[in-house]
Coordinates of N, CA and C in Angstrom, one line a residue:
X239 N -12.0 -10.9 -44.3 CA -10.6 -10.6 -44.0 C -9.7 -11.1 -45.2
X240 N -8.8 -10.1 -45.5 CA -7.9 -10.5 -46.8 C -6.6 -11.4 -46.2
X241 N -6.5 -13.0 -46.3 CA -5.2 -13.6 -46.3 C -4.1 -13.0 -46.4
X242 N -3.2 -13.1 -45.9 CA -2.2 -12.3 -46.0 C -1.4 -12.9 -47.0
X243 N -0.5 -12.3 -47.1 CA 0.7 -12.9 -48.8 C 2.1 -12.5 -48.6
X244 N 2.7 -13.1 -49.2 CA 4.5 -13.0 -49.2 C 4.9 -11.5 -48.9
X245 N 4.1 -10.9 -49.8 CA 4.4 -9.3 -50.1 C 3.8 -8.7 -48.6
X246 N 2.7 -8.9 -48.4 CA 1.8 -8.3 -47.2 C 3.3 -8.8 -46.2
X247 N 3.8 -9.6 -46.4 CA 4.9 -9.9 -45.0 C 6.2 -8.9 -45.2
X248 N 6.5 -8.9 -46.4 CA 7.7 -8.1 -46.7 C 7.3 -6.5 -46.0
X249 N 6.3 -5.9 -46.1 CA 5.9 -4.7 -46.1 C 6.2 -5.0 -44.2
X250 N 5.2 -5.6 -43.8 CA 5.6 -5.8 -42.2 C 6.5 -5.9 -42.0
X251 N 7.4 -6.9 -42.4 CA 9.1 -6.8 -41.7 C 9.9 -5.6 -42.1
X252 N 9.7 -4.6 -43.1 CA 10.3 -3.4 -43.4 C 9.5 -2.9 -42.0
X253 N 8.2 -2.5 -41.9 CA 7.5 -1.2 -41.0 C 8.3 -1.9 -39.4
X254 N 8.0 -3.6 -39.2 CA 8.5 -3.9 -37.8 C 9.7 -3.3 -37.7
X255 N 11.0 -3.6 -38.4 CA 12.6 -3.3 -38.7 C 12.7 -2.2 -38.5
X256 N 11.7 -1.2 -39.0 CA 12.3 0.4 -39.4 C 11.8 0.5 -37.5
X257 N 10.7 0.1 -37.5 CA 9.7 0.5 -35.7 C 10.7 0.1 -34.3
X258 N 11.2 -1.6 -34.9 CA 11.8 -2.0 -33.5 C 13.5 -1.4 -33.6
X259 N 13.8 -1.0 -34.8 CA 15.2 -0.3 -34.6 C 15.3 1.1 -33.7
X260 N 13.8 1.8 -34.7 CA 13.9 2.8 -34.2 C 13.7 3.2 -33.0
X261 N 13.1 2.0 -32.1 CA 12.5 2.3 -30.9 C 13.4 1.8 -30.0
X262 N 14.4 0.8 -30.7 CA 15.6 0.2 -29.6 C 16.2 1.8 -29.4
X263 N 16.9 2.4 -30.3 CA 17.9 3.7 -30.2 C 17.2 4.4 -29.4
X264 N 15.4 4.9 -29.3 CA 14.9 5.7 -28.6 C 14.9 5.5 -27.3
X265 N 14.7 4.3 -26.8 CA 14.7 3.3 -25.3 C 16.1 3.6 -25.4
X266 N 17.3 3.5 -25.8 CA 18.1 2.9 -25.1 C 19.0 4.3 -24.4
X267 N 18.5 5.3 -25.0 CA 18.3 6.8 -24.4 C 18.2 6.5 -22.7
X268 N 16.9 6.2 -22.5 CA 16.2 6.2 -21.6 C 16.6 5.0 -20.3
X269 N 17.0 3.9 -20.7 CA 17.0 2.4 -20.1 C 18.4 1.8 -20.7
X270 N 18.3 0.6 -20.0 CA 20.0 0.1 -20.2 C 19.7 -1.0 -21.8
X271 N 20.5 -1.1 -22.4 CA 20.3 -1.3 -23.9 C 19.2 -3.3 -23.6
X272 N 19.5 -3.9 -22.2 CA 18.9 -4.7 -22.7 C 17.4 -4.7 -22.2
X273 N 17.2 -3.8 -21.5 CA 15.8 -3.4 -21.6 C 15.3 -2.6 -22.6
X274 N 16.1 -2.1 -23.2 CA 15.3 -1.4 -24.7 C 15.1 -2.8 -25.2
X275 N 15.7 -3.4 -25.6 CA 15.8 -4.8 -26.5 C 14.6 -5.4 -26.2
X276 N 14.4 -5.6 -25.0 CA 13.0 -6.2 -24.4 C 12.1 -5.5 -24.8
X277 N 12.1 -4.3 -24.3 CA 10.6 -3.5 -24.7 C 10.5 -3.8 -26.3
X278 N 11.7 -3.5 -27.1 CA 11.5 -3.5 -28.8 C 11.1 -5.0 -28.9
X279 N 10.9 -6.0 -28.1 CA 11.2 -7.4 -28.7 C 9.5 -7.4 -28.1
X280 N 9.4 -7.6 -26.9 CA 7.4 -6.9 -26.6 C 6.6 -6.2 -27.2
X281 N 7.0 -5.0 -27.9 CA 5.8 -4.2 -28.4 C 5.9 -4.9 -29.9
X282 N 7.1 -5.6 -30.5 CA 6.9 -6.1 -32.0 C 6.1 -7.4 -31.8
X283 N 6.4 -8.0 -30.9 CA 5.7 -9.0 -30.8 C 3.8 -8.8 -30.8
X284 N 3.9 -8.0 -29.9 CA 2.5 -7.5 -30.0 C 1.8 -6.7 -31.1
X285 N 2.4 -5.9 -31.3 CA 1.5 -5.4 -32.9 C 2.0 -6.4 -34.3
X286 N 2.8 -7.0 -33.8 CA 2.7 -8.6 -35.0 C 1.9 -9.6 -34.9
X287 N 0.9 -9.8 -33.9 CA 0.3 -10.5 -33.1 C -1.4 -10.1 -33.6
X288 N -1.2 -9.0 -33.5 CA -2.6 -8.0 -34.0 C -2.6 -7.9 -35.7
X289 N -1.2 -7.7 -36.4 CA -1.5 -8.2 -37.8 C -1.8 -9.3 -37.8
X290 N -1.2 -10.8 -37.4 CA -1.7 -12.0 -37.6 C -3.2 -12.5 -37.3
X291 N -3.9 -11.4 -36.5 CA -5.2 -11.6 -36.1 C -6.1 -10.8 -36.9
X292 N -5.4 -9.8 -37.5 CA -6.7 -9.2 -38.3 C -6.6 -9.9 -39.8
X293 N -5.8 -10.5 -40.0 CA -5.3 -10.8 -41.1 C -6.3 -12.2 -41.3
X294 N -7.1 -13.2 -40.1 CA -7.2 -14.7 -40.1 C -8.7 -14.1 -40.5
X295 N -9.1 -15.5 -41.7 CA -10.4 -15.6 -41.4 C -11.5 -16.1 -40.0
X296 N -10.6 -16.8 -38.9 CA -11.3 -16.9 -38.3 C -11.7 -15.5 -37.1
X297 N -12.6 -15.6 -36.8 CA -13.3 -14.6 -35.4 C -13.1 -14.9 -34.4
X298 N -13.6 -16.4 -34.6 CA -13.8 -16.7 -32.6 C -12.7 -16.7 -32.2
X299 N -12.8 -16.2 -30.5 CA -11.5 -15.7 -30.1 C -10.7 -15.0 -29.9
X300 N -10.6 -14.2 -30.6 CA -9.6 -13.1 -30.7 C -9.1 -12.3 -29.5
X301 N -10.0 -12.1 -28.9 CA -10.2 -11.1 -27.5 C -9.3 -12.0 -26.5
X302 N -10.0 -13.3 -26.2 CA -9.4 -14.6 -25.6 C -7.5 -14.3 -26.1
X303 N -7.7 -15.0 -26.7 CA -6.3 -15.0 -27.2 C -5.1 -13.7 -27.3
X304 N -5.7 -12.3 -27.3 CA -4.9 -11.2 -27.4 C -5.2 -11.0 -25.5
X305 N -5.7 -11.5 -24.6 CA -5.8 -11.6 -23.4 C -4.6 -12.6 -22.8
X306 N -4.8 -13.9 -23.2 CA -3.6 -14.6 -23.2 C -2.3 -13.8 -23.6
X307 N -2.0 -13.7 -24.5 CA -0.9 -13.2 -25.3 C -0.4 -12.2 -24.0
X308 N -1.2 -11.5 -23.7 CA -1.1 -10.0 -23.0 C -0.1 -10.8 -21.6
X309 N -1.3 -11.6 -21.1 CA -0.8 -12.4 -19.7 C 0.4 -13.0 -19.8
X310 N 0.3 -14.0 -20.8 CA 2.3 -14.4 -21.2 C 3.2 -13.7 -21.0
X311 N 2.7 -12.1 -21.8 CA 4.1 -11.4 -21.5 C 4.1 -10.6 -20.2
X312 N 2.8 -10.4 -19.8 CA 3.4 -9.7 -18.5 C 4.2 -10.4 -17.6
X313 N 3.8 -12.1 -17.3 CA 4.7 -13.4 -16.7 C 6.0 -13.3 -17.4
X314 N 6.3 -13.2 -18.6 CA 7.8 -13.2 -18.9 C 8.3 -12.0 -18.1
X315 N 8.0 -10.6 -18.3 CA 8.4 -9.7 -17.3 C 8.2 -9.6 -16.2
X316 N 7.4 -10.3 -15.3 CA 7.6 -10.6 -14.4 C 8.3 -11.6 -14.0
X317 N 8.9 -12.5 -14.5 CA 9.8 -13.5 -13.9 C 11.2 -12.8 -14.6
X318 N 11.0 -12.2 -15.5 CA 12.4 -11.4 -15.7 C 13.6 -12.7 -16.3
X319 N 13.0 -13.7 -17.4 CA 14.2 -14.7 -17.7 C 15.3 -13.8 -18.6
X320 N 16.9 -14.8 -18.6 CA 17.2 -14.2 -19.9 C 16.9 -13.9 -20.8
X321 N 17.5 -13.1 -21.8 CA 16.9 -12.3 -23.3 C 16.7 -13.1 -23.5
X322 N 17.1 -14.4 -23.9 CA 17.4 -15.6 -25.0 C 15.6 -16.2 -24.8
X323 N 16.0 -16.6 -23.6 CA 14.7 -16.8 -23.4 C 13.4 -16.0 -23.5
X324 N 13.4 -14.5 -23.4 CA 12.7 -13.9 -22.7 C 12.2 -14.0 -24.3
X325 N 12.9 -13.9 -25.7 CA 12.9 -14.0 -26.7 C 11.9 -15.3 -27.5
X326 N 12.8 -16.3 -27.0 CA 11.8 -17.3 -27.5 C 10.1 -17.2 -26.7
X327 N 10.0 -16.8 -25.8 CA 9.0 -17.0 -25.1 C 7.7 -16.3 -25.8
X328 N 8.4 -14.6 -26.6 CA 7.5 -14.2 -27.3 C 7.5 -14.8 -28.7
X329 N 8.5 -15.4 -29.3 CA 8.3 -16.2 -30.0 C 7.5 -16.9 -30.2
X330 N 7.2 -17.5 -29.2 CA 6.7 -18.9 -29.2 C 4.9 -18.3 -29.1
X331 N 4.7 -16.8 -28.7 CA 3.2 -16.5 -28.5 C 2.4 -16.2 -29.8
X332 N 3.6 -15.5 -31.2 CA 3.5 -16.0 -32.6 C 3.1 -16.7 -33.0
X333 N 3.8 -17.7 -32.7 CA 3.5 -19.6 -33.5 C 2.5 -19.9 -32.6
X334 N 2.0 -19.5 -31.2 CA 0.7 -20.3 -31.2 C -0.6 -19.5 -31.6
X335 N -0.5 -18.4 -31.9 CA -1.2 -17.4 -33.0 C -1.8 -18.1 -34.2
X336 N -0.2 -18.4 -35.0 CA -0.4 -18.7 -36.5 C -1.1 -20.5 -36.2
X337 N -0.4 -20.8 -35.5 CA -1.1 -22.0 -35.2 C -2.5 -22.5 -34.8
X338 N -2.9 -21.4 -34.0 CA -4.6 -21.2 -34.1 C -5.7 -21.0 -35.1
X339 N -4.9 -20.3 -35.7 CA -5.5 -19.0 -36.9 C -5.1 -19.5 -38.1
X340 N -4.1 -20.2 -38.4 CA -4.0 -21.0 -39.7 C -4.1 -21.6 -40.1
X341 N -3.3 -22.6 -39.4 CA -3.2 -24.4 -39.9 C -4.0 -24.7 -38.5
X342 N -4.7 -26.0 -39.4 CA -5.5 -27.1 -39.0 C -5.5 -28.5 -38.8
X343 N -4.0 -28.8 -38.9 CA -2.8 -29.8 -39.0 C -2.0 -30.0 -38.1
X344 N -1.5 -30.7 -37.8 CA -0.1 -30.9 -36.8 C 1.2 -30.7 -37.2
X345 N 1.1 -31.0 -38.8 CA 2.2 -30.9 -39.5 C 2.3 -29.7 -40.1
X346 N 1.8 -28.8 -40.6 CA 1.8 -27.5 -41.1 C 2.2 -26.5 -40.0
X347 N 1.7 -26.9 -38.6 CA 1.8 -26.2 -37.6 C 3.8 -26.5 -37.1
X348 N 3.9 -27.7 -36.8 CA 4.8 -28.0 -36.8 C 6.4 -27.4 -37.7
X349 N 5.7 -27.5 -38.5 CA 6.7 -26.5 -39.9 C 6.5 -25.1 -39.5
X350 N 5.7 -24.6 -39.3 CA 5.8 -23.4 -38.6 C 6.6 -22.6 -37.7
X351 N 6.7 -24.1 -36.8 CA 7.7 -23.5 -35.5 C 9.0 -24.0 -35.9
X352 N 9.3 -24.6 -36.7 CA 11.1 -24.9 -37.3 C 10.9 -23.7 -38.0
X353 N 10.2 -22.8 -38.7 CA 9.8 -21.1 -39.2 C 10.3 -20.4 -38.4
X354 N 9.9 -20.3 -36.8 CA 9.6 -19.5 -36.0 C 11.7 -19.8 -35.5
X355 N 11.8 -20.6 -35.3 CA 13.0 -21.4 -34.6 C 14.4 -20.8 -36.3
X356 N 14.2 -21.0 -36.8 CA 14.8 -20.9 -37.9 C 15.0 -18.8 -38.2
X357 N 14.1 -18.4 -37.6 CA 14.2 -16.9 -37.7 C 14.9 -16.3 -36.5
X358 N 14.9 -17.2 -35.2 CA 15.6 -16.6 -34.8 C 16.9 -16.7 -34.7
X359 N 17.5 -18.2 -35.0 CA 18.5 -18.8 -35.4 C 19.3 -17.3 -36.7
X360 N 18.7 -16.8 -37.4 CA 19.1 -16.2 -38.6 C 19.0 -14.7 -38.1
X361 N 18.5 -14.2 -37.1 CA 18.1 -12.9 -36.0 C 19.7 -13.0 -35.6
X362 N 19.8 -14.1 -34.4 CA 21.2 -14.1 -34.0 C 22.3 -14.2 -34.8
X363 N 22.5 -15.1 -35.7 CA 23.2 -14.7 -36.4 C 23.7 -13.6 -37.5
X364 N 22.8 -12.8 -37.8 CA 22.8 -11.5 -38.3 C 23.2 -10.3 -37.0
X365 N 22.8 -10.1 -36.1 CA 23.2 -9.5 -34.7 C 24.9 -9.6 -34.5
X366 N 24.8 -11.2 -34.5 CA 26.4 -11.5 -34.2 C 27.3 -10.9 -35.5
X367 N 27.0 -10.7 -36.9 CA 27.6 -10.7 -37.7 C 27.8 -8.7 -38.1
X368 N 26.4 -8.4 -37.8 CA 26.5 -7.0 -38.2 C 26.5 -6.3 -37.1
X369 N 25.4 -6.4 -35.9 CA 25.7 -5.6 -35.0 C 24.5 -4.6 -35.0
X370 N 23.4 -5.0 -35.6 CA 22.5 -3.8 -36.8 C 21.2 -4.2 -36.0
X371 N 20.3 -3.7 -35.5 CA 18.9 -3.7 -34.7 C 18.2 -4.1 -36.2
X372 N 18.1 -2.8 -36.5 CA 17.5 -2.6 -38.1 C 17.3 -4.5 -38.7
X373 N 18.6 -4.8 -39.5 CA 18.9 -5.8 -40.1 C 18.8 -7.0 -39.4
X374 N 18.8 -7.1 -37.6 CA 18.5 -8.0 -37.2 C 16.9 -8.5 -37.4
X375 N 16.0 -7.7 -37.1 CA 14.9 -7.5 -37.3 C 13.8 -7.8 -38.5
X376 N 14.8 -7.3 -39.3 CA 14.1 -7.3 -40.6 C 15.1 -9.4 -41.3
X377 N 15.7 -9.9 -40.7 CA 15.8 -10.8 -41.4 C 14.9 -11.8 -40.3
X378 N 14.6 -11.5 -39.3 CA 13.4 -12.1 -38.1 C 12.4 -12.4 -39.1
X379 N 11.7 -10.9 -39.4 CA 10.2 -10.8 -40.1 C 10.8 -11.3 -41.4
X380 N 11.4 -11.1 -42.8 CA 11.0 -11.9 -43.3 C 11.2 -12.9 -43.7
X381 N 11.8 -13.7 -42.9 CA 11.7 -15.4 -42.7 C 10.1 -15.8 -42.3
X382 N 9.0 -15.0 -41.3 CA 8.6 -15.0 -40.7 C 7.2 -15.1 -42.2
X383 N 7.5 -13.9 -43.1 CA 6.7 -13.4 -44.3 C 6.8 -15.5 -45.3
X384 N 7.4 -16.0 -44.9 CA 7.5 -17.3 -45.3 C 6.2 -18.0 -45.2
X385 N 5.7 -17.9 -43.8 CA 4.8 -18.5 -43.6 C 3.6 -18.6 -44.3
X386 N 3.0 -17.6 -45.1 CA 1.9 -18.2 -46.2 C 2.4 -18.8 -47.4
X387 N 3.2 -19.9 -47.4 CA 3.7 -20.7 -48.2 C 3.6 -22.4 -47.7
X388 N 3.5 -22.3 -46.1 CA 3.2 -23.6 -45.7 C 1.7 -23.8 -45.7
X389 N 1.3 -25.1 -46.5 CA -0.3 -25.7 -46.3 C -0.7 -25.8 -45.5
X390 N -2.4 -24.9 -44.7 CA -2.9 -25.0 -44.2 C -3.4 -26.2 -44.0
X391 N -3.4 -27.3 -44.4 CA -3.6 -28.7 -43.9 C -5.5 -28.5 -43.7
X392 N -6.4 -28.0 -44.3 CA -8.2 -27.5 -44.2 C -8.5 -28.2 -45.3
X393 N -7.5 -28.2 -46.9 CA -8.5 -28.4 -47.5 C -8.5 -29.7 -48.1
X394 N -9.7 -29.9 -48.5 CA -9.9 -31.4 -48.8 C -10.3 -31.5 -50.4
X395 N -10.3 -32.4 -51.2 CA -10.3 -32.5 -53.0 C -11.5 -33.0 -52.5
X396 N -12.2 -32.4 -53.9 CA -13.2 -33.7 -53.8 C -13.0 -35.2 -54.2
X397 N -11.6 -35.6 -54.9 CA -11.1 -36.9 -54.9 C -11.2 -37.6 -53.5
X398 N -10.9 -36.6 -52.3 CA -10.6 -37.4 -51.1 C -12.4 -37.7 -51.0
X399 N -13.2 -36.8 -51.1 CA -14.5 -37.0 -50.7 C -15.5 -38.1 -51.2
X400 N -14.8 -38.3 -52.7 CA -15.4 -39.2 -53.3 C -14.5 -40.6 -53.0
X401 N -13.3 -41.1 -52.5 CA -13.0 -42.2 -51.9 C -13.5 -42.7 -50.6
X402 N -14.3 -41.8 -49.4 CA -15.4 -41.8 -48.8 C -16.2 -42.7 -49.3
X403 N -16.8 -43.5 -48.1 CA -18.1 -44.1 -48.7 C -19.2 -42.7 -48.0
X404 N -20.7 -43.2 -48.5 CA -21.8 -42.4 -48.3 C -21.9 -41.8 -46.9
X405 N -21.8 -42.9 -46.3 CA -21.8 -42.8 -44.3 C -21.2 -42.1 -44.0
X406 N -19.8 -42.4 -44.5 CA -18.6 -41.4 -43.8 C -18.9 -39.9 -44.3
X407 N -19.6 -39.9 -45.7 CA -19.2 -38.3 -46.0 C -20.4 -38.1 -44.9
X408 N -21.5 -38.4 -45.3 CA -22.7 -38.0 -44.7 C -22.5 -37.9 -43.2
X409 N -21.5 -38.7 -42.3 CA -21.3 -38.5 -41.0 C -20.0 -37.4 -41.0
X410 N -19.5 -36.8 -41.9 CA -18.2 -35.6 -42.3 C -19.3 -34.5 -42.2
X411 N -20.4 -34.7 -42.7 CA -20.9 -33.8 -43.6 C -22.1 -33.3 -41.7
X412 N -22.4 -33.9 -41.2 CA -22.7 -33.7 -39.7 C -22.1 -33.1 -38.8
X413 N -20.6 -33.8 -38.6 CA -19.9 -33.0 -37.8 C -19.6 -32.1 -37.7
X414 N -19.0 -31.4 -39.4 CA -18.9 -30.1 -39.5 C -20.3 -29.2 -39.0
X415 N -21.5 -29.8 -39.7 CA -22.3 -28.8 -38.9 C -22.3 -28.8 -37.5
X416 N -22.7 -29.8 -37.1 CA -22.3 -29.5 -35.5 C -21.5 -28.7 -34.8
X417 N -20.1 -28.9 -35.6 CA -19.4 -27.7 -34.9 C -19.4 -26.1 -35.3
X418 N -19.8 -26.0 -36.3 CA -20.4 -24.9 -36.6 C -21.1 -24.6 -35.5
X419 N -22.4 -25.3 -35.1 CA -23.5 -24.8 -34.6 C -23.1 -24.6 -32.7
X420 N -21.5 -25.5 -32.6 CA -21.0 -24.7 -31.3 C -20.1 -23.8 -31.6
X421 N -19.8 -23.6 -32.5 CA -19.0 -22.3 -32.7 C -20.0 -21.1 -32.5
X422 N -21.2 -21.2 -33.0 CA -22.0 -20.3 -33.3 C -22.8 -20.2 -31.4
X423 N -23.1 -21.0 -30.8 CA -23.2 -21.1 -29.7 C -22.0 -20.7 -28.7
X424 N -21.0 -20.6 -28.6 CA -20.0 -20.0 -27.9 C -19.6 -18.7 -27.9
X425 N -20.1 -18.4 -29.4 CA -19.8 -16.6 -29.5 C -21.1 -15.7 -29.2
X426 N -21.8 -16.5 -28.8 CA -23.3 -16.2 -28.8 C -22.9 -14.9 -28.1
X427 N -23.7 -13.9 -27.8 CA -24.4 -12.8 -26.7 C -25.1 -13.1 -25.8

């Protein structure tokens, strides 16, 4: 799987922008503007969800997790909260995405969601200032295209390995296999 990159984000917040504008105006034909909103704020959430997953090197899980994801939102439409909310909530199914799938850290993860919190902070504010689906959207995503710039908090120098004594690497050097070998045991067939 190819990492994603600055640019790979820029291209997604153009295609999300041009998709959720164009699909707010198409819904709002059909439904009252803040149910278009919803549906446009659901289905981006969801096929942004499926880029951040085909995008991770990890496997395990996927299915699990786009099952969750799915369940979340059907519970947010079914309890029917406000937009504000109904917003963060898909927000928030994002950052535990990138947070699975990327960082390995508390703090990388954490930075993330002041990412996730900060885009929409800059969503509403662009809304309130233009009035523009398009442009709200597209300054959502790429704030969002930021995120391969926070450290994944995985990797280790060999400086840190070598300040290790022998035991410790050698018991580093176990664990990882071991979990490997339940990783490899959980996806089993």
């Amino acid at each position: 799987m190819k990492k994603p990159t600055f640019w790979d984000g820029v291209v997604v917040a153009l295609l999300a922008s041009l998709a959720g504008a164009t699909g707010f105006f198409a819904l709002s034909f059909l439904f009252t503007e803040e149910m278009a909103i919803r549906l446009a704020i659901s289905g981006l959430a969801f096929f942004y969800s499926l880029y951040l997953l085909s995008r991770s090197g990890e496997r395990i899980g996927r299915i699990t997790v786009m099952l969750l994801g799915c369940l979340l939102s059907a519970a947010v439409w079914l309890f029917y909260p406000p937009l504000t909310l109904f917003l963060i909530l898909h927000v928030l199914s994002i950052w535990l995405i990138r947070s699975l799938y990327f960082y390995s850290r508390l703090f990388p993860s954490l930075a993330d969601m002041g990412l996730c919190l900060f885009g929409i902070a800059s969503a509403f504010w662009t809304l309130h200032h233009t009035g523009s689906p398009f442009l709200t959207f597209w300054c959502f995503f790429l704030i969002q295209a930021v995120f391969v710039a926070i450290p994944t908090g995985n990797r280790q120098t060999f400086a840190d390995e070598a300040a290790l004594s022998n035991s410790e690497v050698e018991f580093k050097r176990a664990y990882q296999a071991a979990e490997a070998a339940v990783r490899k045991l959980s996806t089993w067939h």
